[in-house]
Amino acid sequence: IAGITQAPTSQILAAGRRMTLRCTQDMRHNAMYWYRQDLGLGLRLIHYSNTAGTTGKGEVPDGYSVSRANTDDFPLTLASAVPSQTSVYFCASSGSSTGELFFGEGSRLTVL
Amino acid sequence: GQNIDQPTEMTATEGAIVQINCTYQTSGFNGLFWYQQHAGEAPTFLSYNVLDGLEEKGRFSSFLSRSKGYSYLLLKELQMKDSASYLCAVRDSNYQLIWGAGTKLIIKP
């Protein structure tokens, strides 16, 4: 593993189903983030975690939950998927003095 | 409310210079970032400005004026591989990043 790994890279699921997007980093960064990216809109923060054991809500948290049991993993769960959650999801981490983000390759989710 | 404005799309010629502008209105300021995002890929970090002035990094430079709420990304000697979206983001007083919608840069031979 090098950097941030997301899984799955792409998924189609039926509305109402539960889905977990996985994110793992090997850079020992304290802060991790989940964003969604939709056409014509800027990246929007869903949830974040400043350190293991803590999480916080971002701009668009409804319908999503996260956990941060350890430094490396930060899964995002959709409890009951809806079509408006169709998007590309990016996991990111930061750990430098300037705070720049390192992104995973993204998970493209389609909810039908 | 907080807002980041940047042009939706720009076109430039290979070998030329292009300037991508970003204006912002945020609750406080703790730095401005530029990221590059190729189609279907993740954003990658390009530059960071926290003080006024120009930061140069190879063919790319980024400028910041905090009093004007303004930044630009300057790309010199354009190459076809520079075709991408360029994202401007500002870190506000709560250390949260506010993102612009991105500028799609098209490079023509």
PDB file of C-alpha atoms in Angstrom:
ATOM      1  CA  ILE A   1       0.000   0.000   0.000  1.00  0.00           C
ATOM      2  CA  ALA A   2       1.336   3.430  -0.885  1.00  0.00           C
ATOM      3  CA  GLY A   3      -0.618   6.527   0.160  1.00  0.00           C
ATOM      4  CA  ILE A   4      -4.382   6.167   0.361  1.00  0.00           C
ATOM      5  CA  THR A   5      -6.330   3.193  -0.907  1.00  0.00           C
ATOM      6  CA  GLN A   6     -10.063   3.280  -1.506  1.00  0.00           C
ATOM      7  CA  ALA A   7     -12.397   0.380  -2.250  1.00  0.00           C
ATOM      8  CA  PRO A   8     -14.422  -0.293  -4.228  1.00  0.00           C
ATOM      9  CA  THR A   9     -13.367   1.892  -7.164  1.00  0.00           C
ATOM     10  CA  SER A  10     -16.821   1.627  -8.647  1.00  0.00           C
ATOM     11  CA  GLN A  11     -20.165   0.289  -7.441  1.00  0.00           C
ATOM     12  CA  ILE A  12     -23.766   0.210  -8.588  1.00  0.00           C
ATOM     13  CA  LEU A  13     -26.334  -0.476  -5.927  1.00  0.00           C
ATOM     14  CA  ALA A  14     -30.058  -0.403  -5.442  1.00  0.00           C
ATOM     15  CA  ALA A  15     -31.739   2.308  -3.425  1.00  0.00           C
ATOM     16  CA  GLY A  16     -32.286   1.306   0.166  1.00  0.00           C
ATOM     17  CA  ARG A  17     -29.190  -0.892   0.358  1.00  0.00           C
ATOM     18  CA  ARG A  18     -26.433  -0.363   2.887  1.00  0.00           C
ATOM     19  CA  MET A  19     -22.969   0.377   1.542  1.00  0.00           C
ATOM     20  CA  THR A  20     -19.554   0.929   3.113  1.00  0.00           C
ATOM     21  CA  LEU A  21     -16.739   2.643   1.255  1.00  0.00           C
ATOM     22  CA  ARG A  22     -13.349   1.694   2.631  1.00  0.00           C
ATOM     23  CA  CYS A  23     -10.360   3.982   3.023  1.00  0.00           C
ATOM     24  CA  THR A  24      -6.919   3.043   4.307  1.00  0.00           C
ATOM     25  CA  GLN A  25      -3.792   5.167   4.524  1.00  0.00           C
ATOM     26  CA  ASP A  26      -0.221   4.209   5.341  1.00  0.00           C
ATOM     27  CA  MET A  27       1.215   7.672   5.920  1.00  0.00           C
ATOM     28  CA  ARG A  28       0.310   7.821   9.638  1.00  0.00           C
ATOM     29  CA  HIS A  29      -1.608  11.047   9.055  1.00  0.00           C
ATOM     30  CA  ASN A  30      -3.825  12.126  11.928  1.00  0.00           C
ATOM     31  CA  ALA A  31      -6.498  13.906   9.898  1.00  0.00           C
ATOM     32  CA  MET A  32      -8.741  12.129   7.399  1.00  0.00           C
ATOM     33  CA  TYR A  33     -11.674  13.324   5.312  1.00  0.00           C
ATOM     34  CA  TRP A  34     -14.483  12.118   3.101  1.00  0.00           C
ATOM     35  CA  TYR A  35     -15.600  14.320   0.200  1.00  0.00           C
ATOM     36  CA  ARG A  36     -18.119  13.928  -2.551  1.00  0.00           C
ATOM     37  CA  GLN A  37     -17.591  15.482  -5.955  1.00  0.00           C
ATOM     38  CA  ASP A  38     -20.496  16.243  -8.259  1.00  0.00           C
ATOM     39  CA  LEU A  39     -20.382  17.829 -11.701  1.00  0.00           C
ATOM     40  CA  GLY A  40     -20.330  21.622 -11.526  1.00  0.00           C
ATOM     41  CA  LEU A  41     -19.863  21.713  -7.774  1.00  0.00           C
ATOM     42  CA  GLY A  42     -16.782  22.000  -5.628  1.00  0.00           C
ATOM     43  CA  LEU A  43     -15.680  19.172  -3.390  1.00  0.00           C
ATOM     44  CA  ARG A  44     -18.059  18.951  -0.467  1.00  0.00           C
ATOM     45  CA  LEU A  45     -16.966  17.642   2.908  1.00  0.00           C
ATOM     46  CA  ILE A  46     -19.112  14.834   4.320  1.00  0.00           C
ATOM     47  CA  HIS A  47     -17.299  13.882   7.513  1.00  0.00           C
ATOM     48  CA  TYR A  48     -13.838  14.305   8.915  1.00  0.00           C
ATOM     49  CA  SER A  49     -11.622  12.965  11.699  1.00  0.00           C
ATOM     50  CA  ASN A  50      -8.827  14.976  13.263  1.00  0.00           C
ATOM     51  CA  THR A  51      -7.383  11.959  15.056  1.00  0.00           C
ATOM     52  CA  ALA A  52      -8.188   8.335  15.813  1.00  0.00           C
ATOM     53  CA  GLY A  53     -11.260   8.030  18.015  1.00  0.00           C
ATOM     54  CA  THR A  54     -12.831  11.352  16.973  1.00  0.00           C
ATOM     55  CA  THR A  55     -15.081  12.301  14.067  1.00  0.00           C
ATOM     56  CA  GLY A  56     -16.943  15.406  12.986  1.00  0.00           C
ATOM     57  CA  LYS A  57     -19.653  16.446  10.555  1.00  0.00           C
ATOM     58  CA  GLY A  58     -18.869  18.354   7.420  1.00  0.00           C
ATOM     59  CA  GLU A  59     -21.041  20.308   5.043  1.00  0.00           C
ATOM     60  CA  VAL A  60     -23.236  17.418   3.819  1.00  0.00           C
ATOM     61  CA  PRO A  61     -23.313  14.691   6.513  1.00  0.00           C
ATOM     62  CA  ASP A  62     -26.945  13.546   6.262  1.00  0.00           C
ATOM     63  CA  GLY A  63     -27.312   9.913   5.241  1.00  0.00           C
ATOM     64  CA  TYR A  64     -23.668   9.111   5.946  1.00  0.00           C
ATOM     65  CA  SER A  65     -21.735   7.870   8.975  1.00  0.00           C
ATOM     66  CA  VAL A  66     -18.049   7.295   9.672  1.00  0.00           C
ATOM     67  CA  SER A  67     -15.860   5.678  12.281  1.00  0.00           C
ATOM     68  CA  ARG A  68     -12.179   6.031  13.140  1.00  0.00           C
ATOM     69  CA  ALA A  69     -11.132   3.080  15.254  1.00  0.00           C
ATOM     70  CA  ASN A  70      -7.446   3.487  14.381  1.00  0.00           C
ATOM     71  CA  THR A  71      -5.122   5.868  12.540  1.00  0.00           C
ATOM     72  CA  ASP A  72      -5.125   4.028   9.233  1.00  0.00           C
ATOM     73  CA  ASP A  73      -8.782   3.298   8.484  1.00  0.00           C
ATOM     74  CA  PHE A  74     -11.701   5.651   7.901  1.00  0.00           C
ATOM     75  CA  PRO A  75     -14.744   3.876   6.408  1.00  0.00           C
ATOM     76  CA  LEU A  76     -17.799   5.758   5.147  1.00  0.00           C
ATOM     77  CA  THR A  77     -21.203   4.061   5.462  1.00  0.00           C
ATOM     78  CA  LEU A  78     -24.423   4.847   3.645  1.00  0.00           C
ATOM     79  CA  ALA A  79     -27.092   3.297   5.859  1.00  0.00           C
ATOM     80  CA  SER A  80     -29.836   3.311   3.230  1.00  0.00           C
ATOM     81  CA  ALA A  81     -28.655   4.575  -0.140  1.00  0.00           C
ATOM     82  CA  VAL A  82     -30.743   7.069  -2.152  1.00  0.00           C
ATOM     83  CA  PRO A  83     -30.262   8.166  -5.788  1.00  0.00           C
ATOM     84  CA  SER A  84     -29.046  11.629  -4.689  1.00  0.00           C
ATOM     85  CA  GLN A  85     -26.010   9.898  -3.211  1.00  0.00           C
ATOM     86  CA  THR A  86     -24.829   9.001  -6.701  1.00  0.00           C
ATOM     87  CA  SER A  87     -21.444  10.689  -6.831  1.00  0.00           C
ATOM     88  CA  VAL A  88     -17.691  10.235  -6.809  1.00  0.00           C
ATOM     89  CA  TYR A  89     -16.379   9.876  -3.279  1.00  0.00           C
ATOM     90  CA  PHE A  90     -12.845  10.828  -2.331  1.00  0.00           C
ATOM     91  CA  CYS A  91     -11.061   9.953   0.873  1.00  0.00           C
ATOM     92  CA  ALA A  92      -8.174  12.223   1.843  1.00  0.00           C
ATOM     93  CA  SER A  93      -5.661  12.666   4.620  1.00  0.00           C
ATOM     94  CA  SER A  94      -3.355  15.417   5.786  1.00  0.00           C
ATOM     95  CA  GLY A  95      -0.391  15.454   8.073  1.00  0.00           C
ATOM     96  CA  SER A  96       2.052  18.088   6.936  1.00  0.00           C
ATOM     97  CA  SER A  97       2.613  21.546   8.419  1.00  0.00           C
ATOM     98  CA  THR A  98       0.824  23.225   5.525  1.00  0.00           C
ATOM     99  CA  GLY A  99      -2.073  20.804   5.689  1.00  0.00           C
ATOM    100  CA  GLU A 100      -2.260  19.859   2.035  1.00  0.00           C
ATOM    101  CA  LEU A 101      -4.494  16.924   1.306  1.00  0.00           C
ATOM    102  CA  PHE A 102      -3.505  13.588  -0.173  1.00  0.00           C
ATOM    103  CA  PHE A 103      -6.401  11.954  -1.976  1.00  0.00           C
ATOM    104  CA  GLY A 104      -7.338   8.383  -2.719  1.00  0.00           C
ATOM    105  CA  GLU A 105      -8.259   7.435  -6.275  1.00  0.00           C
ATOM    106  CA  GLY A 106     -11.968   7.809  -5.625  1.00  0.00           C
ATOM    107  CA  SER A 107     -15.008   5.549  -5.481  1.00  0.00           C
ATOM    108  CA  ARG A 108     -17.656   6.065  -8.138  1.00  0.00           C
ATOM    109  CA  LEU A 109     -21.048   5.168  -6.664  1.00  0.00           C
ATOM    110  CA  THR A 110     -24.290   4.886  -8.612  1.00  0.00           C
ATOM    111  CA  VAL A 111     -27.551   4.427  -6.708  1.00  0.00           C
ATOM    112  CA  LEU A 112     -30.483   3.265  -8.810  1.00  0.00           C
TER     113      LEU A 112
ATOM    114  CA  GLY B   1     -21.889  32.863   3.068  1.00  0.00           C
ATOM    115  CA  GLN B   2     -18.536  31.579   1.967  1.00  0.00           C
ATOM    116  CA  ASN B   3     -17.744  31.548  -1.713  1.00  0.00           C
ATOM    117  CA  ILE B   4     -14.942  30.675  -4.095  1.00  0.00           C
ATOM    118  CA  ASP B   5     -15.214  31.851  -7.711  1.00  0.00           C
ATOM    119  CA  GLN B   6     -13.138  30.639 -10.620  1.00  0.00           C
ATOM    120  CA  PRO B   7     -13.884  30.422 -14.346  1.00  0.00           C
ATOM    121  CA  THR B   8     -15.624  27.259 -15.447  1.00  0.00           C
ATOM    122  CA  GLU B   9     -13.483  26.635 -18.501  1.00  0.00           C
ATOM    123  CA  MET B  10     -10.456  28.108 -20.275  1.00  0.00           C
ATOM    124  CA  THR B  11      -8.697  27.268 -23.515  1.00  0.00           C
ATOM    125  CA  ALA B  12      -5.021  27.864 -24.274  1.00  0.00           C
ATOM    126  CA  THR B  13      -2.432  26.866 -26.851  1.00  0.00           C
ATOM    127  CA  GLU B  14       0.451  24.473 -26.314  1.00  0.00           C
ATOM    128  CA  GLY B  15       3.614  26.415 -25.435  1.00  0.00           C
ATOM    129  CA  ALA B  16       1.720  29.490 -24.288  1.00  0.00           C
ATOM    130  CA  ILE B  17       1.024  30.945 -20.832  1.00  0.00           C
ATOM    131  CA  VAL B  18      -2.319  30.864 -19.049  1.00  0.00           C
ATOM    132  CA  GLN B  19      -3.535  32.500 -15.844  1.00  0.00           C
ATOM    133  CA  ILE B  20      -6.397  30.978 -13.864  1.00  0.00           C
ATOM    134  CA  ASN B  21      -8.007  33.366 -11.406  1.00  0.00           C
ATOM    135  CA  CYS B  22      -9.673  32.627  -8.100  1.00  0.00           C
ATOM    136  CA  THR B  23     -11.547  35.086  -5.918  1.00  0.00           C
ATOM    137  CA  TYR B  24     -12.787  34.211  -2.483  1.00  0.00           C
ATOM    138  CA  GLN B  25     -15.028  35.432   0.302  1.00  0.00           C
ATOM    139  CA  THR B  26     -14.566  33.378   3.433  1.00  0.00           C
ATOM    140  CA  SER B  27     -14.889  33.597   7.196  1.00  0.00           C
ATOM    141  CA  GLY B  28     -11.245  34.210   7.933  1.00  0.00           C
ATOM    142  CA  PHE B  29      -8.224  33.033   5.994  1.00  0.00           C
ATOM    143  CA  ASN B  30      -5.608  30.439   6.832  1.00  0.00           C
ATOM    144  CA  GLY B  31      -4.108  29.658   3.474  1.00  0.00           C
ATOM    145  CA  LEU B  32      -5.032  29.046  -0.150  1.00  0.00           C
ATOM    146  CA  PHE B  33      -4.366  25.872  -2.098  1.00  0.00           C
ATOM    147  CA  TRP B  34      -4.310  24.950  -5.764  1.00  0.00           C
ATOM    148  CA  TYR B  35      -4.869  21.370  -6.881  1.00  0.00           C
ATOM    149  CA  GLN B  36      -4.726  19.744 -10.292  1.00  0.00           C
ATOM    150  CA  GLN B  37      -7.247  17.071 -11.245  1.00  0.00           C
ATOM    151  CA  HIS B  38      -7.050  15.094 -14.465  1.00  0.00           C
ATOM    152  CA  ALA B  39     -10.302  13.645 -15.733  1.00  0.00           C
ATOM    153  CA  GLY B  40     -11.286  10.528 -13.809  1.00  0.00           C
ATOM    154  CA  GLU B  41      -8.443  10.920 -11.334  1.00  0.00           C
ATOM    155  CA  ALA B  42      -7.898  12.279  -7.835  1.00  0.00           C
ATOM    156  CA  PRO B  43      -6.861  15.867  -7.140  1.00  0.00           C
ATOM    157  CA  THR B  44      -3.136  16.365  -6.543  1.00  0.00           C
ATOM    158  CA  PHE B  45      -1.565  19.223  -4.622  1.00  0.00           C
ATOM    159  CA  LEU B  46       0.110  21.990  -6.642  1.00  0.00           C
ATOM    160  CA  SER B  47       0.730  24.975  -4.396  1.00  0.00           C
ATOM    161  CA  TYR B  48       0.041  26.692  -1.096  1.00  0.00           C
ATOM    162  CA  ASN B  49      -0.021  30.433  -0.344  1.00  0.00           C
ATOM    163  CA  VAL B  50      -0.526  31.966   3.067  1.00  0.00           C
ATOM    164  CA  LEU B  51       1.340  35.265   2.638  1.00  0.00           C
ATOM    165  CA  ASP B  52       0.899  37.827  -0.126  1.00  0.00           C
ATOM    166  CA  GLY B  53       3.089  37.405  -3.145  1.00  0.00           C
ATOM    167  CA  LEU B  54       4.212  34.941  -5.726  1.00  0.00           C
ATOM    168  CA  GLU B  55       5.265  31.334  -5.106  1.00  0.00           C
ATOM    169  CA  GLU B  56       7.118  29.767  -8.018  1.00  0.00           C
ATOM    170  CA  LYS B  57       7.474  26.060  -8.574  1.00  0.00           C
ATOM    171  CA  GLY B  58       8.899  25.144 -11.953  1.00  0.00           C
ATOM    172  CA  ARG B  59       6.445  25.970 -14.733  1.00  0.00           C
ATOM    173  CA  PHE B  60       3.712  26.747 -12.203  1.00  0.00           C
ATOM    174  CA  SER B  61       3.414  29.869 -10.057  1.00  0.00           C
ATOM    175  CA  SER B  62       0.712  30.945  -7.636  1.00  0.00           C
ATOM    176  CA  PHE B  63      -0.026  34.468  -6.480  1.00  0.00           C
ATOM    177  CA  LEU B  64      -2.011  35.688  -3.486  1.00  0.00           C
ATOM    178  CA  SER B  65      -3.445  39.058  -2.442  1.00  0.00           C
ATOM    179  CA  ARG B  66      -5.260  38.677   0.866  1.00  0.00           C
ATOM    180  CA  SER B  67      -6.539  42.266   0.861  1.00  0.00           C
ATOM    181  CA  LYS B  68      -8.255  41.663  -2.492  1.00  0.00           C
ATOM    182  CA  GLY B  69      -9.375  38.103  -1.760  1.00  0.00           C
ATOM    183  CA  TYR B  70      -7.650  37.053  -4.951  1.00  0.00           C
ATOM    184  CA  SER B  71      -5.267  34.437  -6.224  1.00  0.00           C
ATOM    185  CA  TYR B  72      -4.103  33.205  -9.570  1.00  0.00           C
ATOM    186  CA  LEU B  73      -2.331  30.150 -10.864  1.00  0.00           C
ATOM    187  CA  LEU B  74       0.074  30.827 -13.721  1.00  0.00           C
ATOM    188  CA  LEU B  75       1.086  27.998 -16.010  1.00  0.00           C
ATOM    189  CA  LYS B  76       3.982  28.607 -18.401  1.00  0.00           C
ATOM    190  CA  GLU B  77       5.184  26.658 -21.438  1.00  0.00           C
ATOM    191  CA  LEU B  78       1.922  24.774 -21.588  1.00  0.00           C
ATOM    192  CA  GLN B  79       2.032  21.096 -22.432  1.00  0.00           C
ATOM    193  CA  MET B  80      -0.784  18.840 -23.546  1.00  0.00           C
ATOM    194  CA  LYS B  81      -0.553  16.997 -20.234  1.00  0.00           C
ATOM    195  CA  ASP B  82      -1.587  20.222 -18.470  1.00  0.00           C
ATOM    196  CA  SER B  83      -5.119  19.664 -19.756  1.00  0.00           C
ATOM    197  CA  ALA B  84      -6.967  19.149 -16.464  1.00  0.00           C
ATOM    198  CA  SER B  85      -9.213  20.863 -13.967  1.00  0.00           C
ATOM    199  CA  TYR B  86      -7.582  23.251 -11.511  1.00  0.00           C
ATOM    200  CA  LEU B  87      -9.202  23.561  -8.103  1.00  0.00           C
ATOM    201  CA  CYS B  88      -8.824  26.552  -5.792  1.00  0.00           C
ATOM    202  CA  ALA B  89      -9.470  26.007  -2.070  1.00  0.00           C
ATOM    203  CA  VAL B  90      -9.305  28.358   0.902  1.00  0.00           C
ATOM    204  CA  ARG B  91      -8.855  27.315   4.523  1.00  0.00           C
ATOM    205  CA  ASP B  92     -11.126  29.422   6.711  1.00  0.00           C
ATOM    206  CA  SER B  93     -10.890  30.523  10.336  1.00  0.00           C
ATOM    207  CA  ASN B  94     -12.132  27.100  11.483  1.00  0.00           C
ATOM    208  CA  TYR B  95      -9.411  25.429   9.414  1.00  0.00           C
ATOM    209  CA  GLN B  96     -12.036  23.970   7.092  1.00  0.00           C
ATOM    210  CA  LEU B  97     -11.359  23.949   3.351  1.00  0.00           C
ATOM    211  CA  ILE B  98     -13.800  25.769   1.084  1.00  0.00           C
ATOM    212  CA  TRP B  99     -13.524  24.570  -2.516  1.00  0.00           C
ATOM    213  CA  GLY B 100     -14.198  26.258  -5.811  1.00  0.00           C
ATOM    214  CA  ALA B 101     -15.961  24.275  -8.532  1.00  0.00           C
ATOM    215  CA  GLY B 102     -12.753  24.092 -10.555  1.00  0.00           C
ATOM    216  CA  THR B 103     -11.543  25.471 -13.876  1.00  0.00           C
ATOM    217  CA  LYS B 104     -11.332  23.037 -16.766  1.00  0.00           C
ATOM    218  CA  LEU B 105      -8.271  23.925 -18.843  1.00  0.00           C
ATOM    219  CA  ILE B 106      -8.216  22.741 -22.444  1.00  0.00           C
ATOM    220  CA  ILE B 107      -4.870  22.821 -24.246  1.00  0.00           C
ATOM    221  CA  LYS B 108      -4.909  22.927 -28.043  1.00  0.00           C
ATOM    222  CA  PRO B 109      -1.928  22.040 -30.213  1.00  0.00           C
TER     223      PRO B 109
END
